[in-house]
Amino acid sequence: MSETEKQQVARPEIVELEQELMLVGRHSVLRGQSAASPEPEAHLERSAYILLSRIEVDGPQSIGQLAEAFGLDTSTVNRQTAAMLRSGLAERISDPEGGLARKLRITPEGARRMRAYRAWVVTGLSDLLSDWNRHDVSAFSGYLARFNSAIEGREGRPWPRPAG
């Protein structure tokens, strides 16, 4: 019996978890591709939303800092941020700390679109979970935060979270 098969027998709940995580990824409503798409002013590409969210929490970031934070190649981040720059969601600025690398900062338009997109996602989740009580939603959120923190710890790339 292989090591994987031994684990599947010893921890069937992990096999169930894998199945459910795979299924989460297939739901278009969680990717913003449902029939109820956001208004044009709220539409953001997923990569832009995630990058802008990181800049929102950490402040201006260089391409290198973003690549490191996401474990991506700088050319990938450069391509994604170039699209954000063309769309007016972000702008290049001199490093506020005096470093050589230019940094990306969210523009007012980027902040407005990010807030609109986030509100659209929150509304969708609220509708989806309308029959869940507050305790169940909080517990689910707490488990997801713990799960994400375990992944971040393993990868050595924590996502900064607001205090409290």
PDB file of C-alpha atoms in Angstrom:
ATOM      1  CA  MET A   1       0.000   0.000   0.000  1.00  0.00           C
ATOM      2  CA  SER A   2       1.389   3.397  -0.976  1.00  0.00           C
ATOM      3  CA  GLU A   3       1.873   6.199   1.533  1.00  0.00           C
ATOM      4  CA  THR A   4      -1.023   8.119  -0.069  1.00  0.00           C
ATOM      5  CA  GLU A   5      -3.334   5.121   0.245  1.00  0.00           C
ATOM      6  CA  LYS A   6      -2.321   4.682   3.898  1.00  0.00           C
ATOM      7  CA  GLN A   7      -3.155   8.327   4.579  1.00  0.00           C
ATOM      8  CA  GLN A   8      -6.521   7.971   2.850  1.00  0.00           C
ATOM      9  CA  VAL A   9      -7.411   5.023   5.069  1.00  0.00           C
ATOM     10  CA  ALA A  10      -6.098   6.666   8.248  1.00  0.00           C
ATOM     11  CA  ARG A  11      -7.660  10.097   7.602  1.00  0.00           C
ATOM     12  CA  PRO A  12     -10.824   9.761   5.489  1.00  0.00           C
ATOM     13  CA  GLU A  13     -11.866  13.269   6.593  1.00  0.00           C
ATOM     14  CA  ILE A  14      -8.866  14.644   4.669  1.00  0.00           C
ATOM     15  CA  VAL A  15     -10.076  12.828   1.542  1.00  0.00           C
ATOM     16  CA  GLU A  16     -13.511  14.421   2.072  1.00  0.00           C
ATOM     17  CA  LEU A  17     -11.872  17.838   2.528  1.00  0.00           C
ATOM     18  CA  GLU A  18      -9.930  17.438  -0.733  1.00  0.00           C
ATOM     19  CA  GLN A  19     -13.155  16.634  -2.547  1.00  0.00           C
ATOM     20  CA  GLU A  20     -14.951  19.684  -1.152  1.00  0.00           C
ATOM     21  CA  LEU A  21     -12.021  22.031  -1.903  1.00  0.00           C
ATOM     22  CA  MET A  22     -11.929  20.758  -5.482  1.00  0.00           C
ATOM     23  CA  LEU A  23     -15.654  21.434  -5.778  1.00  0.00           C
ATOM     24  CA  VAL A  24     -15.353  24.975  -4.377  1.00  0.00           C
ATOM     25  CA  GLY A  25     -13.054  25.834  -7.258  1.00  0.00           C
ATOM     26  CA  ARG A  26     -15.634  24.869  -9.867  1.00  0.00           C
ATOM     27  CA  HIS A  27     -18.370  27.219  -8.690  1.00  0.00           C
ATOM     28  CA  SER A  28     -18.565  30.171 -11.038  1.00  0.00           C
ATOM     29  CA  VAL A  29     -20.515  32.237  -8.500  1.00  0.00           C
ATOM     30  CA  LEU A  30     -17.332  32.395  -6.408  1.00  0.00           C
ATOM     31  CA  ARG A  31     -15.281  33.560  -9.406  1.00  0.00           C
ATOM     32  CA  GLY A  32     -17.633  36.325 -10.423  1.00  0.00           C
ATOM     33  CA  GLN A  33     -18.791  34.575 -13.596  1.00  0.00           C
ATOM     34  CA  SER A  34     -22.430  34.142 -12.692  1.00  0.00           C
ATOM     35  CA  ALA A  35     -25.337  35.619 -14.632  1.00  0.00           C
ATOM     36  CA  ALA A  36     -25.502  38.400 -12.044  1.00  0.00           C
ATOM     37  CA  SER A  37     -22.187  39.974 -13.026  1.00  0.00           C
ATOM     38  CA  PRO A  38     -21.132  43.229 -11.399  1.00  0.00           C
ATOM     39  CA  GLU A  39     -21.927  46.592 -12.845  1.00  0.00           C
ATOM     40  CA  PRO A  40     -19.171  47.744 -15.225  1.00  0.00           C
ATOM     41  CA  GLU A  41     -17.711  50.101 -12.603  1.00  0.00           C
ATOM     42  CA  ALA A  42     -17.353  47.179 -10.197  1.00  0.00           C
ATOM     43  CA  HIS A  43     -15.739  44.738 -12.625  1.00  0.00           C
ATOM     44  CA  LEU A  44     -12.147  43.759 -11.824  1.00  0.00           C
ATOM     45  CA  GLU A  45     -10.016  40.904 -13.035  1.00  0.00           C
ATOM     46  CA  ARG A  46      -9.337  38.476 -10.197  1.00  0.00           C
ATOM     47  CA  SER A  47      -5.582  39.117 -10.358  1.00  0.00           C
ATOM     48  CA  ALA A  48      -6.147  42.885 -10.127  1.00  0.00           C
ATOM     49  CA  TYR A  49      -8.450  42.451  -7.137  1.00  0.00           C
ATOM     50  CA  ILE A  50      -5.923  40.320  -5.271  1.00  0.00           C
ATOM     51  CA  LEU A  51      -2.963  42.573  -6.114  1.00  0.00           C
ATOM     52  CA  LEU A  52      -4.874  45.722  -5.195  1.00  0.00           C
ATOM     53  CA  SER A  53      -6.017  44.089  -1.952  1.00  0.00           C
ATOM     54  CA  ARG A  54      -2.416  43.373  -1.027  1.00  0.00           C
ATOM     55  CA  ILE A  55      -1.342  46.936  -1.841  1.00  0.00           C
ATOM     56  CA  GLU A  56      -4.312  48.203   0.170  1.00  0.00           C
ATOM     57  CA  VAL A  57      -3.093  46.333   3.260  1.00  0.00           C
ATOM     58  CA  ASP A  58       0.679  46.803   2.848  1.00  0.00           C
ATOM     59  CA  GLY A  59       0.868  50.172   1.115  1.00  0.00           C
ATOM     60  CA  PRO A  60       2.846  50.852  -2.070  1.00  0.00           C
ATOM     61  CA  GLN A  61       4.718  47.799  -3.336  1.00  0.00           C
ATOM     62  CA  SER A  62       7.362  47.159  -5.978  1.00  0.00           C
ATOM     63  CA  ILE A  63       6.963  44.474  -8.616  1.00  0.00           C
ATOM     64  CA  GLY A  64       9.597  42.449  -6.757  1.00  0.00           C
ATOM     65  CA  GLN A  65       7.780  42.762  -3.438  1.00  0.00           C
ATOM     66  CA  LEU A  66       4.506  41.665  -5.016  1.00  0.00           C
ATOM     67  CA  ALA A  67       6.182  38.755  -6.805  1.00  0.00           C
ATOM     68  CA  GLU A  68       7.725  37.618  -3.520  1.00  0.00           C
ATOM     69  CA  ALA A  69       4.454  38.043  -1.604  1.00  0.00           C
ATOM     70  CA  PHE A  70       2.591  35.840  -4.094  1.00  0.00           C
ATOM     71  CA  GLY A  71       5.388  33.418  -4.943  1.00  0.00           C
ATOM     72  CA  LEU A  72       5.180  34.410  -8.609  1.00  0.00           C
ATOM     73  CA  ASP A  73       7.727  35.208 -11.289  1.00  0.00           C
ATOM     74  CA  THR A  74       8.341  38.947 -11.690  1.00  0.00           C
ATOM     75  CA  SER A  75       7.396  38.742 -15.371  1.00  0.00           C
ATOM     76  CA  THR A  76       3.954  37.420 -14.400  1.00  0.00           C
ATOM     77  CA  VAL A  77       3.422  40.206 -11.865  1.00  0.00           C
ATOM     78  CA  ASN A  78       4.773  42.755 -14.331  1.00  0.00           C
ATOM     79  CA  ARG A  79       2.194  41.652 -16.912  1.00  0.00           C
ATOM     80  CA  GLN A  80      -0.634  41.780 -14.358  1.00  0.00           C
ATOM     81  CA  THR A  81       0.377  45.182 -13.008  1.00  0.00           C
ATOM     82  CA  ALA A  82       0.822  46.577 -16.527  1.00  0.00           C
ATOM     83  CA  ALA A  83      -2.869  45.855 -17.117  1.00  0.00           C
ATOM     84  CA  MET A  84      -3.726  47.649 -13.858  1.00  0.00           C
ATOM     85  CA  LEU A  85      -1.635  50.654 -14.902  1.00  0.00           C
ATOM     86  CA  ARG A  86      -3.309  50.806 -18.337  1.00  0.00           C
ATOM     87  CA  SER A  87      -6.730  50.654 -16.666  1.00  0.00           C
ATOM     88  CA  GLY A  88      -5.882  53.476 -14.267  1.00  0.00           C
ATOM     89  CA  LEU A  89      -6.259  51.238 -11.201  1.00  0.00           C
ATOM     90  CA  ALA A  90      -2.695  51.802 -10.012  1.00  0.00           C
ATOM     91  CA  GLU A  91       0.135  54.233 -10.650  1.00  0.00           C
ATOM     92  CA  ARG A  92       3.907  54.086 -10.365  1.00  0.00           C
ATOM     93  CA  ILE A  93       5.492  56.268  -7.716  1.00  0.00           C
ATOM     94  CA  SER A  94       8.982  56.795  -6.354  1.00  0.00           C
ATOM     95  CA  ASP A  95       9.706  54.655  -3.324  1.00  0.00           C
ATOM     96  CA  PRO A  96       8.468  56.661  -0.305  1.00  0.00           C
ATOM     97  CA  GLU A  97      11.348  55.143   1.695  1.00  0.00           C
ATOM     98  CA  GLY A  98      13.962  56.335  -0.793  1.00  0.00           C
ATOM     99  CA  GLY A  99      14.710  52.984  -2.450  1.00  0.00           C
ATOM    100  CA  LEU A 100      15.578  52.715  -6.132  1.00  0.00           C
ATOM    101  CA  ALA A 101      12.656  50.562  -7.227  1.00  0.00           C
ATOM    102  CA  ARG A 102       9.474  52.330  -8.222  1.00  0.00           C
ATOM    103  CA  LYS A 103       6.385  51.207  -6.395  1.00  0.00           C
ATOM    104  CA  LEU A 104       2.758  50.744  -7.302  1.00  0.00           C
ATOM    105  CA  ARG A 105       0.073  52.660  -5.469  1.00  0.00           C
ATOM    106  CA  ILE A 106      -3.685  52.364  -5.804  1.00  0.00           C
ATOM    107  CA  THR A 107      -5.289  55.290  -7.603  1.00  0.00           C
ATOM    108  CA  PRO A 108      -8.573  56.782  -6.405  1.00  0.00           C
ATOM    109  CA  GLU A 109     -10.227  55.002  -9.353  1.00  0.00           C
ATOM    110  CA  GLY A 110      -8.595  51.722  -8.328  1.00  0.00           C
ATOM    111  CA  ALA A 111      -9.806  52.157  -4.735  1.00  0.00           C
ATOM    112  CA  ARG A 112     -13.328  52.976  -5.910  1.00  0.00           C
ATOM    113  CA  ARG A 113     -13.496  49.956  -8.225  1.00  0.00           C
ATOM    114  CA  MET A 114     -12.014  47.666  -5.584  1.00  0.00           C
ATOM    115  CA  ARG A 115     -14.624  48.797  -3.033  1.00  0.00           C
ATOM    116  CA  ALA A 116     -17.399  48.316  -5.593  1.00  0.00           C
ATOM    117  CA  TYR A 117     -16.146  44.840  -6.520  1.00  0.00           C
ATOM    118  CA  ARG A 118     -15.750  43.848  -2.861  1.00  0.00           C
ATOM    119  CA  ALA A 119     -19.299  45.053  -2.130  1.00  0.00           C
ATOM    120  CA  TRP A 120     -20.572  42.971  -5.057  1.00  0.00           C
ATOM    121  CA  VAL A 121     -18.759  39.861  -3.737  1.00  0.00           C
ATOM    122  CA  VAL A 122     -20.000  40.443  -0.179  1.00  0.00           C
ATOM    123  CA  THR A 123     -23.567  40.846  -1.443  1.00  0.00           C
ATOM    124  CA  GLY A 124     -23.265  37.597  -3.386  1.00  0.00           C
ATOM    125  CA  LEU A 125     -21.901  35.739  -0.360  1.00  0.00           C
ATOM    126  CA  SER A 126     -24.632  37.229   1.803  1.00  0.00           C
ATOM    127  CA  ASP A 127     -27.274  35.963  -0.614  1.00  0.00           C
ATOM    128  CA  LEU A 128     -25.611  32.558  -0.857  1.00  0.00           C
ATOM    129  CA  LEU A 129     -25.414  32.187   2.921  1.00  0.00           C
ATOM    130  CA  SER A 130     -28.738  33.845   3.758  1.00  0.00           C
ATOM    131  CA  ASP A 131     -30.022  30.695   5.464  1.00  0.00           C
ATOM    132  CA  TRP A 132     -26.896  30.307   7.625  1.00  0.00           C
ATOM    133  CA  ASN A 133     -26.940  31.787  11.104  1.00  0.00           C
ATOM    134  CA  ARG A 134     -24.297  34.269  12.251  1.00  0.00           C
ATOM    135  CA  HIS A 135     -22.493  31.657  14.363  1.00  0.00           C
ATOM    136  CA  ASP A 136     -22.127  29.228  11.443  1.00  0.00           C
ATOM    137  CA  VAL A 137     -20.815  31.945   9.116  1.00  0.00           C
ATOM    138  CA  SER A 138     -18.320  33.105  11.769  1.00  0.00           C
ATOM    139  CA  ALA A 139     -17.191  29.543  12.430  1.00  0.00           C
ATOM    140  CA  PHE A 140     -16.748  28.871   8.698  1.00  0.00           C
ATOM    141  CA  SER A 141     -14.792  32.123   8.305  1.00  0.00           C
ATOM    142  CA  GLY A 142     -12.617  31.210  11.285  1.00  0.00           C
ATOM    143  CA  TYR A 143     -11.858  27.768   9.848  1.00  0.00           C
ATOM    144  CA  LEU A 144     -10.962  29.304   6.484  1.00  0.00           C
ATOM    145  CA  ALA A 145      -8.683  31.841   8.182  1.00  0.00           C
ATOM    146  CA  ARG A 146      -6.978  29.047  10.113  1.00  0.00           C
ATOM    147  CA  PHE A 147      -6.627  26.990   6.903  1.00  0.00           C
ATOM    148  CA  ASN A 148      -5.181  29.957   4.982  1.00  0.00           C
ATOM    149  CA  SER A 149      -2.796  30.727   7.856  1.00  0.00           C
ATOM    150  CA  ALA A 150      -1.543  27.123   7.799  1.00  0.00           C
ATOM    151  CA  ILE A 151      -0.851  27.390   4.057  1.00  0.00           C
ATOM    152  CA  GLU A 152       0.821  30.786   4.502  1.00  0.00           C
ATOM    153  CA  GLY A 153       2.976  29.400   7.308  1.00  0.00           C
ATOM    154  CA  ARG A 154       4.048  26.450   5.189  1.00  0.00           C
ATOM    155  CA  GLU A 155       4.889  28.721   2.247  1.00  0.00           C
ATOM    156  CA  GLY A 156       6.477  31.392   4.441  1.00  0.00           C
ATOM    157  CA  ARG A 157       4.328  34.100   2.837  1.00  0.00           C
ATOM    158  CA  PRO A 158       1.754  35.353   5.352  1.00  0.00           C
ATOM    159  CA  TRP A 159      -1.067  37.585   4.193  1.00  0.00           C
ATOM    160  CA  PRO A 160      -1.255  40.666   6.392  1.00  0.00           C
ATOM    161  CA  ARG A 161      -4.595  40.835   8.160  1.00  0.00           C
ATOM    162  CA  PRO A 162      -6.107  43.737  10.019  1.00  0.00           C
ATOM    163  CA  ALA A 163      -5.787  43.489  13.782  1.00  0.00           C
ATOM    164  CA  GLY A 164      -8.865  42.286  15.620  1.00  0.00           C
TER     165      GLY A 164
END
